[in-house]
Short mmCIF file of C-alpha atoms in Angstrom, two decimals:
data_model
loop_
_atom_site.label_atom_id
_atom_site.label_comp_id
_atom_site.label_asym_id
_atom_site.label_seq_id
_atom_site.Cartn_x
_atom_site.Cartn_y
_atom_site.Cartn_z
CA UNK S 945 0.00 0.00 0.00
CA UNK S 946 1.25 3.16 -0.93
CA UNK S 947 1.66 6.19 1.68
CA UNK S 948 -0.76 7.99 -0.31
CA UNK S 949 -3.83 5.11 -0.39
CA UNK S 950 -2.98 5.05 3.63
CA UNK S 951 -3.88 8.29 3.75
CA UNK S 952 -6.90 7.87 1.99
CA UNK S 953 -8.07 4.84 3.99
CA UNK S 954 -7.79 7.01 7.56
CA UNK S 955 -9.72 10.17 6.10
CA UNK S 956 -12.04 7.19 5.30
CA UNK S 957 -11.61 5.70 8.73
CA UNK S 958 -12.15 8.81 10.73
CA UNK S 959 -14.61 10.29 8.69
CA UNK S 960 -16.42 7.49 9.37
CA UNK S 961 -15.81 7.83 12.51
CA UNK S 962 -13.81 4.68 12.66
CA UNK S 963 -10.74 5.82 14.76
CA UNK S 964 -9.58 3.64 17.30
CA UNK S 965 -10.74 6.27 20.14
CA UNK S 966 -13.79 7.05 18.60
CA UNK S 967 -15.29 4.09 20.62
CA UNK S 968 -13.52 5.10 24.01
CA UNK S 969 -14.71 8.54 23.79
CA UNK S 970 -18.37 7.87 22.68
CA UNK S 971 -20.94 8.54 25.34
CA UNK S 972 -23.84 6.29 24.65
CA UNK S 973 -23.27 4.44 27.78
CA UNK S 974 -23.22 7.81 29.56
CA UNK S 975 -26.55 10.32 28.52
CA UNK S 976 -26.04 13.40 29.80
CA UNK S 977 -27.27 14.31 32.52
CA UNK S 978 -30.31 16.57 32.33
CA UNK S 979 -30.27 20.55 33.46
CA UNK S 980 -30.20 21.65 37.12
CA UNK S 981 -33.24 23.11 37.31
CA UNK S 982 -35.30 23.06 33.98
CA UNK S 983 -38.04 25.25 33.11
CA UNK S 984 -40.78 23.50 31.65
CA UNK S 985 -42.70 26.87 30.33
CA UNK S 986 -41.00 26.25 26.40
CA UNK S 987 -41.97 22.96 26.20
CA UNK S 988 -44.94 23.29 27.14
CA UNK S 989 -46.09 26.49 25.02
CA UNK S 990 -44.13 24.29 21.86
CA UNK S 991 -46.20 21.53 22.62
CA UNK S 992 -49.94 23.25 22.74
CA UNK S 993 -48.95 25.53 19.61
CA UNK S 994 -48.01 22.20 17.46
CA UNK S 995 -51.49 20.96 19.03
CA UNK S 996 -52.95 24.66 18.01
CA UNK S 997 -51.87 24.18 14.40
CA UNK S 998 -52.99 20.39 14.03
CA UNK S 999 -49.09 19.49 13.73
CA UNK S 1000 -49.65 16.04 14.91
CA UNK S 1001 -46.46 14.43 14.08
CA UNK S 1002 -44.09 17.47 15.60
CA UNK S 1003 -46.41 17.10 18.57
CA UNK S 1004 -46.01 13.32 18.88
CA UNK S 1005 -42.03 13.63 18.55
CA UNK S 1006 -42.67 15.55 21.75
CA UNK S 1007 -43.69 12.39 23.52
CA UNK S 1008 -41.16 10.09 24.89
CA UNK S 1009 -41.01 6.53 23.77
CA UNK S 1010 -43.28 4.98 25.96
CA UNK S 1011 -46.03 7.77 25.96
CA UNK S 1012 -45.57 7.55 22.34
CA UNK S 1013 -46.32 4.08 21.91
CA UNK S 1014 -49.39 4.59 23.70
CA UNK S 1015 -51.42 7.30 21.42
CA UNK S 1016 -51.02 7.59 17.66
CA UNK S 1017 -51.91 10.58 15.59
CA UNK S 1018 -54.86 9.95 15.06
CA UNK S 1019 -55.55 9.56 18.99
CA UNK S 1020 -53.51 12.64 19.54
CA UNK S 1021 -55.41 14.76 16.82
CA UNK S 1022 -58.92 13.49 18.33
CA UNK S 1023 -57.76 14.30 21.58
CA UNK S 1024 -57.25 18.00 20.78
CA UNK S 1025 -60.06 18.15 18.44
CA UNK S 1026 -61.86 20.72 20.04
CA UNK S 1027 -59.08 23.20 21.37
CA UNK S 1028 -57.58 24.38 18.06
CA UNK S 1029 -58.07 27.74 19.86
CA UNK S 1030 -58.24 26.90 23.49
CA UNK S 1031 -56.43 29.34 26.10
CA UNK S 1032 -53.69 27.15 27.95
CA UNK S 1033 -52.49 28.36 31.25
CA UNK S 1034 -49.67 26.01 32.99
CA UNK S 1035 -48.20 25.99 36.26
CA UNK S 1036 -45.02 23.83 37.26
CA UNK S 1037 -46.36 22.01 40.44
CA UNK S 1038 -43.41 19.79 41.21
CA UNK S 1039 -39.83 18.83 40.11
CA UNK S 1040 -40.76 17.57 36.83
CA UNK S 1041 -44.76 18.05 36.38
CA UNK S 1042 -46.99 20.81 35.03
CA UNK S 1043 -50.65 21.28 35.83
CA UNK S 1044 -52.34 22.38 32.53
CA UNK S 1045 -55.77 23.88 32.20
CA UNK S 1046 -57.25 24.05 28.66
CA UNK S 1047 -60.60 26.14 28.27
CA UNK S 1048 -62.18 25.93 24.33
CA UNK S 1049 -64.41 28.81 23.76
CA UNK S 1050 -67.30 28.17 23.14
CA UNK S 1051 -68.26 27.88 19.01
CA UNK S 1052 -71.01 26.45 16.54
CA UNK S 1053 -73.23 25.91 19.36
CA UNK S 1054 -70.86 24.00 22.08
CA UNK S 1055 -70.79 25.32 25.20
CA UNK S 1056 -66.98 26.13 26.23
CA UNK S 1057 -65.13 23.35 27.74
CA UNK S 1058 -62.60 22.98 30.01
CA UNK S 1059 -60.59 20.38 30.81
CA UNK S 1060 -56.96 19.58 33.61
CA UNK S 1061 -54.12 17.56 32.39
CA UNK S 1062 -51.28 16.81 33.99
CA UNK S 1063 -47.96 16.45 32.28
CA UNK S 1064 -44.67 14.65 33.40
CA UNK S 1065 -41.40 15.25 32.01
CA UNK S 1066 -38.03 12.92 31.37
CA UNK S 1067 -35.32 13.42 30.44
CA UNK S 1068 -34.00 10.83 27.41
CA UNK S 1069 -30.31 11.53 27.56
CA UNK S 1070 -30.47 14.65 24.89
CA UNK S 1071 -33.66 16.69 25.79
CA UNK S 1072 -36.80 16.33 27.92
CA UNK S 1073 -39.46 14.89 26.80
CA UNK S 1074 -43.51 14.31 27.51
CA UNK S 1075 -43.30 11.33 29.18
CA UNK S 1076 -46.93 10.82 30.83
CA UNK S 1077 -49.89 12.78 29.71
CA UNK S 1078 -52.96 12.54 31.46
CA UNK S 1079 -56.18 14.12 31.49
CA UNK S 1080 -58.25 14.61 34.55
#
């Protein structure tokens, strides 16, 4: 092998990220740990605006893995159906929970509706997520 097709071979190799420390300094045994103290108030607003503009999917990649597998689009987007304009107000009421009151105005002869959920953050190594989302 020549010196110049070695050199070619370990651009390949690290571009590839093929390096022989490229496994000992990987951290996917090691997520980062999650913020001191996180605000929830962004992910929450995010959240109920991707719900406000019927962005189902966005919404859903909120959700962590495990709430995820439990509601589909389709669940999520009949779920919401009725608070396309609802006023959200949110208060943090513990380490990693928010208290969430939705009220729908009232609109082609419904009478306004209100309705409490409660969500729970995690943390999955590279952001928090929704991890339990339920509706009292």
């Amino acid at each position: 092998m020549t010196s110049r097709s070695r050199a070619v071979v370990l651009t390949v190799l690290l571009a590839a990220g093929c390096a022989p420390h490229a496994a000992s300094t990987a951290s996917t045994t090691h997520p980062a740990t999650p913020p001191g103290e996180p605000d929830f108030t962004a992910l929450v607003e995010r959240f109920y605006g991707q719900v406000e503009a019927a962005h189902w999917v966005p919404a859903g990649a909120m959700l962590s893995g495990g709430a995820r597998s439990g509601i589909s689009d389709a669940q999520l987007a009949e779920r919401y159906r009725d608070f396309s304009d609802a006023d959200v107000n949110a208060r943090e009421t513990s380490g990693r929970t928010v208290a969430v009151t939705l009220t729908a105005p009232a609109r082609g002869g419904r009478p306004a509706r209100v309705v409490h959920e409660r969500l729970h953050f995690a943390w999955n190594g590279d952001a928090w997520t929704i991890d339990v989302l339920t509706r009292r």
